[in-house]
Amino acid sequence: ILDQWMLSRLNYSIIEITKEIDDYRIDKASRPIIDLLDDLSNWYIRRSRRRFWKSEDDADKQSAYQTLHFTLLKLCQLMAPFAPFLTDYIWTELVKGTDLPESVHLSDWPVAGSIEQLVLSEMAQAREYVTIGLAQRAEAHIKVRQPLKSVIIPKLPEVFNEVIAEELNVQTVEW
């Protein structure tokens, strides 16, 4: 679900940034880049650490690497007008051994793919529940390192159980 969310999040950002650049609102075009970078580093990469670090080379690990690589390439393309030298250096390192252009400035502007709106909204809701849960733990002076028995939240699909349980350090998630 993390890969689907990240790709939908990326596609949503491509649409936002492209619209602002097309309207010559460069100041507003950079804001979605910052939000995307924040989501990539503070949610996707942090939540996928175990997938990157596991010893076996299975489909899940490869999927995580492919999603991260694809997202970084698209991010370089989106950031190229704002940080041309840095993005070109990163792009050059990412495309070594591929048939992609040697420079980000020789690549085409990214085109958004499909956006799974349901995945975006459900992940946003799960993240909101995590934020509320962490705030309640802080208010009660219970550190996140201390595991709790359970948390009760409104209904979300089962795939979010693990995400919420790990983020809040609880044994079970009850709906």
Short mmCIF file of N, CA and C in Angstrom, two decimals:
data_model
loop_
_atom_site.label_atom_id
_atom_site.label_comp_id
_atom_site.label_asym_id
_atom_site.label_seq_id
_atom_site.Cartn_x
_atom_site.Cartn_y
_atom_site.Cartn_z
N ILE A 1 0.82 -1.19 0.00
CA ILE A 1 0.00 0.00 0.00
C ILE A 1 0.87 1.26 0.00
N LEU A 2 2.07 1.18 0.61
CA LEU A 2 2.97 2.34 0.63
C LEU A 2 3.41 2.73 -0.77
N ASP A 3 3.71 1.73 -1.61
CA ASP A 3 4.15 2.03 -2.97
C ASP A 3 3.03 2.69 -3.76
N GLN A 4 1.82 2.16 -3.64
CA GLN A 4 0.67 2.76 -4.34
C GLN A 4 0.47 4.20 -3.88
N TRP A 5 0.57 4.41 -2.57
CA TRP A 5 0.37 5.74 -2.02
C TRP A 5 1.45 6.70 -2.54
N MET A 6 2.72 6.26 -2.53
CA MET A 6 3.80 7.14 -2.95
C MET A 6 3.67 7.52 -4.42
N LEU A 7 3.33 6.55 -5.26
CA LEU A 7 3.18 6.85 -6.68
C LEU A 7 1.98 7.76 -6.94
N SER A 8 0.89 7.55 -6.23
CA SER A 8 -0.27 8.44 -6.37
C SER A 8 0.07 9.84 -5.87
N ARG A 9 0.80 9.90 -4.76
CA ARG A 9 1.22 11.18 -4.20
C ARG A 9 2.11 11.93 -5.18
N LEU A 10 3.03 11.20 -5.82
CA LEU A 10 3.92 11.78 -6.81
C LEU A 10 3.13 12.31 -8.01
N ASN A 11 2.21 11.51 -8.52
CA ASN A 11 1.41 11.94 -9.67
C ASN A 11 0.56 13.16 -9.35
N TYR A 12 0.02 13.21 -8.15
CA TYR A 12 -0.75 14.36 -7.71
C TYR A 12 0.13 15.61 -7.71
N SER A 13 1.36 15.46 -7.22
CA SER A 13 2.30 16.60 -7.18
C SER A 13 2.71 17.04 -8.57
N ILE A 14 2.90 16.09 -9.47
CA ILE A 14 3.26 16.45 -10.85
C ILE A 14 2.18 17.35 -11.44
N ILE A 15 0.93 17.00 -11.22
CA ILE A 15 -0.19 17.80 -11.74
C ILE A 15 -0.17 19.20 -11.12
N GLU A 16 -0.01 19.26 -9.80
CA GLU A 16 0.00 20.57 -9.11
C GLU A 16 1.13 21.46 -9.60
N ILE A 17 2.33 20.90 -9.65
CA ILE A 17 3.52 21.68 -10.02
C ILE A 17 3.43 22.13 -11.48
N THR A 18 3.01 21.23 -12.35
CA THR A 18 2.88 21.57 -13.76
C THR A 18 1.89 22.70 -13.96
N LYS A 19 0.77 22.65 -13.26
CA LYS A 19 -0.25 23.71 -13.38
C LYS A 19 0.32 25.06 -12.95
N GLU A 20 1.02 25.09 -11.83
CA GLU A 20 1.56 26.35 -11.33
C GLU A 20 2.66 26.89 -12.25
N ILE A 21 3.50 26.01 -12.77
CA ILE A 21 4.54 26.47 -13.69
C ILE A 21 3.92 26.97 -14.99
N ASP A 22 2.92 26.26 -15.50
CA ASP A 22 2.24 26.70 -16.72
C ASP A 22 1.57 28.06 -16.54
N ASP A 23 1.13 28.36 -15.32
CA ASP A 23 0.50 29.65 -15.02
C ASP A 23 1.53 30.71 -14.60
N TYR A 24 2.82 30.38 -14.71
CA TYR A 24 3.92 31.28 -14.35
C TYR A 24 3.88 31.70 -12.88
N ARG A 25 3.42 30.82 -12.04
CA ARG A 25 3.42 31.08 -10.59
C ARG A 25 4.52 30.22 -9.97
N ILE A 26 5.75 30.63 -10.21
CA ILE A 26 6.91 29.86 -9.79
C ILE A 26 6.98 29.75 -8.26
N ASP A 27 6.59 30.81 -7.57
CA ASP A 27 6.60 30.78 -6.11
C ASP A 27 5.66 29.71 -5.57
N LYS A 28 4.52 29.53 -6.20
CA LYS A 28 3.55 28.52 -5.74
C LYS A 28 3.90 27.13 -6.25
N ALA A 29 4.71 27.04 -7.28
CA ALA A 29 5.10 25.73 -7.82
C ALA A 29 6.08 25.01 -6.91
N SER A 30 6.82 25.75 -6.11
CA SER A 30 7.81 25.11 -5.25
C SER A 30 7.19 24.50 -3.99
N ARG A 31 6.04 24.97 -3.56
CA ARG A 31 5.41 24.44 -2.35
C ARG A 31 5.06 22.96 -2.44
N PRO A 32 4.46 22.49 -3.53
CA PRO A 32 4.19 21.05 -3.61
C PRO A 32 5.46 20.19 -3.63
N ILE A 33 6.57 20.76 -4.10
CA ILE A 33 7.84 20.02 -4.08
C ILE A 33 8.28 19.80 -2.64
N ILE A 34 8.15 20.83 -1.83
CA ILE A 34 8.53 20.71 -0.42
C ILE A 34 7.65 19.68 0.28
N ASP A 35 6.35 19.72 0.02
CA ASP A 35 5.43 18.75 0.62
C ASP A 35 5.73 17.33 0.17
N LEU A 36 6.05 17.17 -1.11
CA LEU A 36 6.38 15.84 -1.64
C LEU A 36 7.67 15.32 -1.02
N LEU A 37 8.68 16.17 -0.90
CA LEU A 37 9.94 15.77 -0.27
C LEU A 37 9.71 15.35 1.19
N ASP A 38 8.87 16.09 1.87
CA ASP A 38 8.56 15.77 3.26
C ASP A 38 7.86 14.41 3.35
N ASP A 39 6.88 14.18 2.50
CA ASP A 39 6.18 12.89 2.50
C ASP A 39 7.11 11.74 2.12
N LEU A 40 8.00 11.99 1.17
CA LEU A 40 8.93 10.96 0.74
C LEU A 40 9.89 10.58 1.87
N SER A 41 10.48 11.57 2.50
CA SER A 41 11.49 11.26 3.52
C SER A 41 10.90 10.92 4.88
N ASN A 42 9.88 11.65 5.30
CA ASN A 42 9.34 11.45 6.65
C ASN A 42 8.24 10.43 6.74
N TRP A 43 7.79 9.90 5.62
CA TRP A 43 6.76 8.86 5.70
C TRP A 43 7.17 7.65 4.88
N TYR A 44 7.37 7.81 3.56
CA TYR A 44 7.63 6.63 2.72
C TYR A 44 8.95 5.95 3.09
N ILE A 45 10.04 6.69 3.12
CA ILE A 45 11.34 6.06 3.40
C ILE A 45 11.38 5.55 4.84
N ARG A 46 10.89 6.32 5.77
CA ARG A 46 10.89 5.88 7.17
C ARG A 46 10.03 4.63 7.35
N ARG A 47 8.87 4.59 6.72
CA ARG A 47 7.98 3.43 6.84
C ARG A 47 8.51 2.21 6.08
N SER A 48 9.39 2.43 5.09
CA SER A 48 9.90 1.33 4.26
C SER A 48 11.28 0.86 4.68
N ARG A 49 11.82 1.37 5.76
CA ARG A 49 13.19 0.99 6.16
C ARG A 49 13.40 -0.51 6.22
N ARG A 50 12.50 -1.21 6.85
CA ARG A 50 12.66 -2.67 6.96
C ARG A 50 12.67 -3.33 5.59
N ARG A 51 11.90 -2.80 4.67
CA ARG A 51 11.87 -3.36 3.32
C ARG A 51 13.21 -3.16 2.63
N PHE A 52 13.87 -2.03 2.85
CA PHE A 52 15.17 -1.77 2.24
C PHE A 52 16.27 -2.60 2.88
N TRP A 53 16.19 -2.80 4.18
CA TRP A 53 17.27 -3.43 4.93
C TRP A 53 17.21 -4.95 5.01
N LYS A 54 16.08 -5.56 4.64
CA LYS A 54 15.98 -7.00 4.83
C LYS A 54 17.00 -7.74 3.96
N SER A 55 17.45 -8.88 4.45
CA SER A 55 18.55 -9.60 3.81
C SER A 55 18.12 -10.30 2.52
N GLU A 56 16.92 -10.87 2.50
CA GLU A 56 16.48 -11.56 1.29
C GLU A 56 16.09 -10.55 0.21
N ASP A 57 16.34 -10.93 -1.01
CA ASP A 57 16.06 -10.06 -2.15
C ASP A 57 14.76 -10.51 -2.80
N ASP A 58 13.64 -10.16 -2.18
CA ASP A 58 12.33 -10.60 -2.67
C ASP A 58 11.63 -9.49 -3.45
N ALA A 59 10.43 -9.79 -3.90
CA ALA A 59 9.66 -8.85 -4.71
C ALA A 59 9.32 -7.58 -3.95
N ASP A 60 9.06 -7.70 -2.65
CA ASP A 60 8.71 -6.53 -1.84
C ASP A 60 9.88 -5.56 -1.76
N LYS A 61 11.07 -6.09 -1.55
CA LYS A 61 12.26 -5.24 -1.48
C LYS A 61 12.51 -4.57 -2.83
N GLN A 62 12.38 -5.32 -3.91
CA GLN A 62 12.58 -4.76 -5.25
C GLN A 62 11.54 -3.69 -5.56
N SER A 63 10.32 -3.92 -5.14
CA SER A 63 9.25 -2.95 -5.35
C SER A 63 9.55 -1.64 -4.62
N ALA A 64 10.05 -1.75 -3.40
CA ALA A 64 10.41 -0.56 -2.63
C ALA A 64 11.54 0.21 -3.31
N TYR A 65 12.55 -0.50 -3.77
CA TYR A 65 13.66 0.15 -4.47
C TYR A 65 13.20 0.80 -5.77
N GLN A 66 12.38 0.11 -6.53
CA GLN A 66 11.90 0.66 -7.80
C GLN A 66 11.04 1.90 -7.58
N THR A 67 10.18 1.86 -6.58
CA THR A 67 9.34 3.03 -6.28
C THR A 67 10.20 4.21 -5.86
N LEU A 68 11.18 3.97 -5.01
CA LEU A 68 12.06 5.05 -4.56
C LEU A 68 12.86 5.62 -5.74
N HIS A 69 13.42 4.76 -6.56
CA HIS A 69 14.22 5.21 -7.71
C HIS A 69 13.36 6.03 -8.67
N PHE A 70 12.19 5.53 -8.99
CA PHE A 70 11.28 6.23 -9.89
C PHE A 70 10.90 7.59 -9.31
N THR A 71 10.58 7.63 -8.04
CA THR A 71 10.18 8.88 -7.38
C THR A 71 11.33 9.88 -7.38
N LEU A 72 12.54 9.42 -7.11
CA LEU A 72 13.69 10.33 -7.10
C LEU A 72 13.97 10.89 -8.49
N LEU A 73 13.81 10.05 -9.52
CA LEU A 73 14.00 10.55 -10.89
C LEU A 73 12.97 11.64 -11.23
N LYS A 74 11.71 11.37 -10.91
CA LYS A 74 10.66 12.36 -11.20
C LYS A 74 10.86 13.62 -10.38
N LEU A 75 11.32 13.46 -9.15
CA LEU A 75 11.58 14.61 -8.29
C LEU A 75 12.70 15.47 -8.85
N CYS A 76 13.72 14.83 -9.40
CA CYS A 76 14.80 15.58 -10.06
C CYS A 76 14.25 16.40 -11.23
N GLN A 77 13.38 15.80 -12.00
CA GLN A 77 12.80 16.52 -13.12
C GLN A 77 11.96 17.70 -12.65
N LEU A 78 11.20 17.50 -11.57
CA LEU A 78 10.36 18.57 -11.06
C LEU A 78 11.17 19.70 -10.44
N MET A 79 12.30 19.36 -9.84
CA MET A 79 13.13 20.36 -9.16
C MET A 79 14.14 21.02 -10.09
N ALA A 80 14.35 20.47 -11.27
CA ALA A 80 15.38 20.98 -12.18
C ALA A 80 15.27 22.48 -12.46
N PRO A 81 14.08 23.05 -12.66
CA PRO A 81 14.03 24.50 -12.91
C PRO A 81 14.46 25.33 -11.68
N PHE A 82 14.38 24.76 -10.50
CA PHE A 82 14.67 25.49 -9.27
C PHE A 82 16.10 25.28 -8.78
N ALA A 83 16.64 24.08 -9.00
CA ALA A 83 17.98 23.73 -8.54
C ALA A 83 18.68 22.95 -9.66
N PRO A 84 19.08 23.63 -10.72
CA PRO A 84 19.56 22.93 -11.91
C PRO A 84 20.83 22.10 -11.70
N PHE A 85 21.78 22.59 -10.94
CA PHE A 85 23.05 21.86 -10.81
C PHE A 85 22.92 20.67 -9.88
N LEU A 86 22.24 20.85 -8.77
CA LEU A 86 22.06 19.75 -7.82
C LEU A 86 21.24 18.62 -8.44
N THR A 87 20.15 18.96 -9.09
CA THR A 87 19.31 17.92 -9.68
C THR A 87 20.02 17.21 -10.82
N ASP A 88 20.84 17.93 -11.56
CA ASP A 88 21.57 17.28 -12.65
C ASP A 88 22.60 16.30 -12.09
N TYR A 89 23.24 16.66 -11.00
CA TYR A 89 24.21 15.75 -10.38
C TYR A 89 23.51 14.49 -9.86
N ILE A 90 22.41 14.67 -9.16
CA ILE A 90 21.67 13.52 -8.62
C ILE A 90 21.14 12.65 -9.76
N TRP A 91 20.57 13.27 -10.77
CA TRP A 91 20.05 12.55 -11.94
C TRP A 91 21.16 11.70 -12.57
N THR A 92 22.32 12.33 -12.78
CA THR A 92 23.45 11.62 -13.41
C THR A 92 23.82 10.38 -12.62
N GLU A 93 23.82 10.48 -11.31
CA GLU A 93 24.15 9.33 -10.47
C GLU A 93 23.05 8.26 -10.54
N LEU A 94 21.81 8.67 -10.62
CA LEU A 94 20.69 7.73 -10.64
C LEU A 94 20.54 6.98 -11.96
N VAL A 95 20.96 7.61 -13.07
CA VAL A 95 20.72 6.99 -14.38
C VAL A 95 21.93 6.22 -14.91
N LYS A 96 23.00 6.12 -14.15
CA LYS A 96 24.17 5.37 -14.61
C LYS A 96 23.75 3.95 -14.96
N GLY A 97 24.17 3.50 -16.13
CA GLY A 97 23.87 2.15 -16.56
C GLY A 97 22.47 1.96 -17.12
N THR A 98 21.75 3.05 -17.36
CA THR A 98 20.42 2.96 -17.95
C THR A 98 20.43 3.64 -19.31
N ASP A 99 19.32 3.57 -20.01
CA ASP A 99 19.23 4.24 -21.31
C ASP A 99 18.54 5.60 -21.22
N LEU A 100 18.42 6.13 -20.02
CA LEU A 100 17.83 7.46 -19.83
C LEU A 100 18.83 8.54 -20.22
N PRO A 101 18.37 9.74 -20.54
CA PRO A 101 19.30 10.82 -20.91
C PRO A 101 20.33 11.07 -19.81
N GLU A 102 21.52 11.49 -20.23
CA GLU A 102 22.60 11.71 -19.27
C GLU A 102 22.37 12.91 -18.37
N SER A 103 21.54 13.84 -18.80
CA SER A 103 21.25 15.04 -18.03
C SER A 103 19.76 15.16 -17.80
N VAL A 104 19.39 15.63 -16.63
CA VAL A 104 17.98 15.84 -16.33
C VAL A 104 17.40 16.88 -17.28
N HIS A 105 18.23 17.79 -17.76
CA HIS A 105 17.77 18.86 -18.64
C HIS A 105 17.52 18.38 -20.07
N LEU A 106 17.93 17.14 -20.36
CA LEU A 106 17.65 16.55 -21.66
C LEU A 106 16.44 15.62 -21.61
N SER A 107 15.89 15.45 -20.44
CA SER A 107 14.72 14.58 -20.29
C SER A 107 13.44 15.40 -20.47
N ASP A 108 12.38 14.71 -20.81
CA ASP A 108 11.08 15.36 -20.96
C ASP A 108 10.48 15.66 -19.59
N TRP A 109 9.64 16.68 -19.55
CA TRP A 109 8.94 17.02 -18.32
C TRP A 109 8.06 15.82 -17.93
N PRO A 110 7.98 15.46 -16.66
CA PRO A 110 7.20 14.28 -16.27
C PRO A 110 5.70 14.46 -16.53
N VAL A 111 5.09 13.38 -16.91
CA VAL A 111 3.65 13.34 -17.14
C VAL A 111 3.04 12.51 -16.02
N ALA A 112 1.98 13.01 -15.44
CA ALA A 112 1.34 12.31 -14.32
C ALA A 112 0.65 11.05 -14.80
N GLY A 113 0.78 10.01 -14.01
CA GLY A 113 0.07 8.77 -14.27
C GLY A 113 -1.24 8.78 -13.50
N SER A 114 -1.73 7.61 -13.22
CA SER A 114 -3.02 7.52 -12.51
C SER A 114 -2.86 7.86 -11.03
N ILE A 115 -3.90 8.43 -10.49
CA ILE A 115 -3.94 8.78 -9.07
C ILE A 115 -5.03 7.95 -8.42
N GLU A 116 -4.65 7.18 -7.43
CA GLU A 116 -5.62 6.40 -6.69
C GLU A 116 -6.10 7.24 -5.51
N GLN A 117 -7.15 7.97 -5.75
CA GLN A 117 -7.66 8.93 -4.77
C GLN A 117 -8.04 8.26 -3.46
N LEU A 118 -8.59 7.05 -3.53
CA LEU A 118 -8.99 6.33 -2.32
C LEU A 118 -7.78 6.02 -1.45
N VAL A 119 -6.68 5.59 -2.06
CA VAL A 119 -5.45 5.29 -1.32
C VAL A 119 -4.91 6.57 -0.67
N LEU A 120 -4.93 7.67 -1.41
CA LEU A 120 -4.46 8.94 -0.85
C LEU A 120 -5.29 9.36 0.35
N SER A 121 -6.60 9.27 0.23
CA SER A 121 -7.46 9.70 1.34
C SER A 121 -7.37 8.77 2.54
N GLU A 122 -7.29 7.47 2.29
CA GLU A 122 -7.17 6.52 3.40
C GLU A 122 -5.84 6.67 4.13
N MET A 123 -4.76 6.90 3.38
CA MET A 123 -3.46 7.10 4.02
C MET A 123 -3.45 8.40 4.80
N ALA A 124 -4.08 9.43 4.26
CA ALA A 124 -4.19 10.71 4.98
C ALA A 124 -4.95 10.51 6.29
N GLN A 125 -6.00 9.70 6.24
CA GLN A 125 -6.78 9.43 7.46
C GLN A 125 -5.96 8.63 8.46
N ALA A 126 -5.23 7.63 7.98
CA ALA A 126 -4.37 6.83 8.87
C ALA A 126 -3.31 7.72 9.52
N ARG A 127 -2.72 8.61 8.74
CA ARG A 127 -1.71 9.51 9.29
C ARG A 127 -2.32 10.47 10.32
N GLU A 128 -3.55 10.88 10.06
CA GLU A 128 -4.25 11.74 11.03
C GLU A 128 -4.48 11.00 12.34
N TYR A 129 -4.90 9.73 12.27
CA TYR A 129 -5.09 8.92 13.48
C TYR A 129 -3.77 8.76 14.24
N VAL A 130 -2.69 8.57 13.51
CA VAL A 130 -1.37 8.44 14.15
C VAL A 130 -1.01 9.75 14.85
N THR A 131 -1.25 10.87 14.20
CA THR A 131 -0.95 12.18 14.79
C THR A 131 -1.75 12.39 16.07
N ILE A 132 -3.03 12.06 16.02
CA ILE A 132 -3.88 12.20 17.21
C ILE A 132 -3.42 11.27 18.31
N GLY A 133 -3.10 10.03 17.94
CA GLY A 133 -2.62 9.06 18.93
C GLY A 133 -1.32 9.49 19.58
N LEU A 134 -0.39 10.01 18.80
CA LEU A 134 0.87 10.48 19.36
C LEU A 134 0.66 11.70 20.27
N ALA A 135 -0.28 12.56 19.90
CA ALA A 135 -0.60 13.73 20.73
C ALA A 135 -1.21 13.28 22.07
N GLN A 136 -2.06 12.27 22.01
CA GLN A 136 -2.66 11.76 23.24
C GLN A 136 -1.62 11.09 24.13
N ARG A 137 -0.68 10.39 23.53
CA ARG A 137 0.40 9.79 24.31
C ARG A 137 1.23 10.88 24.98
N ALA A 138 1.53 11.93 24.24
CA ALA A 138 2.33 13.03 24.80
C ALA A 138 1.58 13.72 25.93
N GLU A 139 0.28 13.91 25.74
CA GLU A 139 -0.54 14.55 26.77
C GLU A 139 -0.59 13.71 28.05
N ALA A 140 -0.59 12.39 27.89
CA ALA A 140 -0.62 11.49 29.05
C ALA A 140 0.79 11.17 29.57
N HIS A 141 1.81 11.78 28.95
CA HIS A 141 3.21 11.56 29.34
C HIS A 141 3.61 10.09 29.22
N ILE A 142 3.16 9.44 28.15
CA ILE A 142 3.54 8.06 27.86
C ILE A 142 4.41 8.08 26.62
N LYS A 143 5.67 7.72 26.79
CA LYS A 143 6.60 7.75 25.66
C LYS A 143 6.24 6.68 24.64
N VAL A 144 6.58 6.93 23.39
CA VAL A 144 6.26 6.01 22.30
C VAL A 144 7.03 4.70 22.46
N ARG A 145 8.17 4.74 23.13
CA ARG A 145 8.94 3.50 23.33
C ARG A 145 8.18 2.50 24.19
N GLN A 146 7.28 2.98 25.02
CA GLN A 146 6.50 2.09 25.88
C GLN A 146 5.32 1.53 25.10
N PRO A 147 5.29 0.21 24.88
CA PRO A 147 4.18 -0.36 24.12
C PRO A 147 2.87 -0.32 24.91
N LEU A 148 1.79 -0.13 24.20
CA LEU A 148 0.46 -0.15 24.79
C LEU A 148 -0.30 -1.34 24.24
N LYS A 149 -1.35 -1.76 24.95
CA LYS A 149 -2.10 -2.93 24.54
C LYS A 149 -2.87 -2.72 23.24
N SER A 150 -3.62 -1.61 23.14
CA SER A 150 -4.43 -1.41 21.94
C SER A 150 -4.77 0.06 21.75
N VAL A 151 -5.31 0.33 20.59
CA VAL A 151 -5.84 1.65 20.26
C VAL A 151 -7.16 1.41 19.54
N ILE A 152 -8.12 2.29 19.81
CA ILE A 152 -9.42 2.18 19.15
C ILE A 152 -9.58 3.39 18.24
N ILE A 153 -9.81 3.11 16.96
CA ILE A 153 -9.97 4.18 15.97
C ILE A 153 -11.13 3.83 15.05
N PRO A 154 -11.64 4.82 14.31
CA PRO A 154 -12.69 4.53 13.32
C PRO A 154 -12.17 3.56 12.25
N LYS A 155 -13.06 2.95 11.56
CA LYS A 155 -12.75 1.90 10.58
C LYS A 155 -11.93 2.40 9.41
N LEU A 156 -10.88 1.65 9.10
CA LEU A 156 -10.07 1.81 7.91
C LEU A 156 -9.78 0.41 7.38
N PRO A 157 -9.37 0.26 6.13
CA PRO A 157 -9.02 -1.08 5.63
C PRO A 157 -7.93 -1.74 6.48
N GLU A 158 -7.94 -3.05 6.51
CA GLU A 158 -7.01 -3.83 7.32
C GLU A 158 -5.55 -3.55 7.04
N VAL A 159 -5.22 -3.15 5.81
CA VAL A 159 -3.82 -2.92 5.46
C VAL A 159 -3.18 -1.81 6.29
N PHE A 160 -3.99 -0.97 6.90
CA PHE A 160 -3.46 0.12 7.71
C PHE A 160 -3.23 -0.28 9.17
N ASN A 161 -3.67 -1.47 9.56
CA ASN A 161 -3.46 -1.94 10.93
C ASN A 161 -1.99 -1.90 11.31
N GLU A 162 -1.15 -2.49 10.47
CA GLU A 162 0.27 -2.58 10.78
C GLU A 162 0.91 -1.20 10.87
N VAL A 163 0.56 -0.32 9.95
CA VAL A 163 1.12 1.03 9.93
C VAL A 163 0.77 1.76 11.22
N ILE A 164 -0.49 1.74 11.59
CA ILE A 164 -0.95 2.45 12.79
C ILE A 164 -0.35 1.81 14.04
N ALA A 165 -0.34 0.48 14.10
CA ALA A 165 0.20 -0.22 15.27
C ALA A 165 1.68 0.10 15.47
N GLU A 166 2.45 0.09 14.40
CA GLU A 166 3.88 0.38 14.52
C GLU A 166 4.14 1.83 14.88
N GLU A 167 3.42 2.74 14.27
CA GLU A 167 3.64 4.16 14.54
C GLU A 167 3.29 4.53 15.98
N LEU A 168 2.23 3.91 16.50
CA LEU A 168 1.79 4.23 17.87
C LEU A 168 2.36 3.27 18.91
N ASN A 169 3.06 2.23 18.45
CA ASN A 169 3.62 1.21 19.32
C ASN A 169 2.55 0.58 20.20
N VAL A 170 1.55 0.02 19.53
CA VAL A 170 0.47 -0.71 20.20
C VAL A 170 0.42 -2.14 19.68
N GLN A 171 -0.09 -3.04 20.49
CA GLN A 171 -0.15 -4.45 20.09
C GLN A 171 -1.29 -4.71 19.11
N THR A 172 -2.43 -4.10 19.34
CA THR A 172 -3.56 -4.33 18.43
C THR A 172 -4.26 -3.01 18.11
N VAL A 173 -4.85 -3.00 16.92
CA VAL A 173 -5.66 -1.85 16.48
C VAL A 173 -7.09 -2.34 16.42
N GLU A 174 -7.95 -1.69 17.19
CA GLU A 174 -9.37 -2.05 17.21
C GLU A 174 -10.16 -0.95 16.51
N TRP A 175 -11.18 -1.38 15.77
CA TRP A 175 -11.99 -0.43 15.02
C TRP A 175 -13.26 -0.10 15.77
#
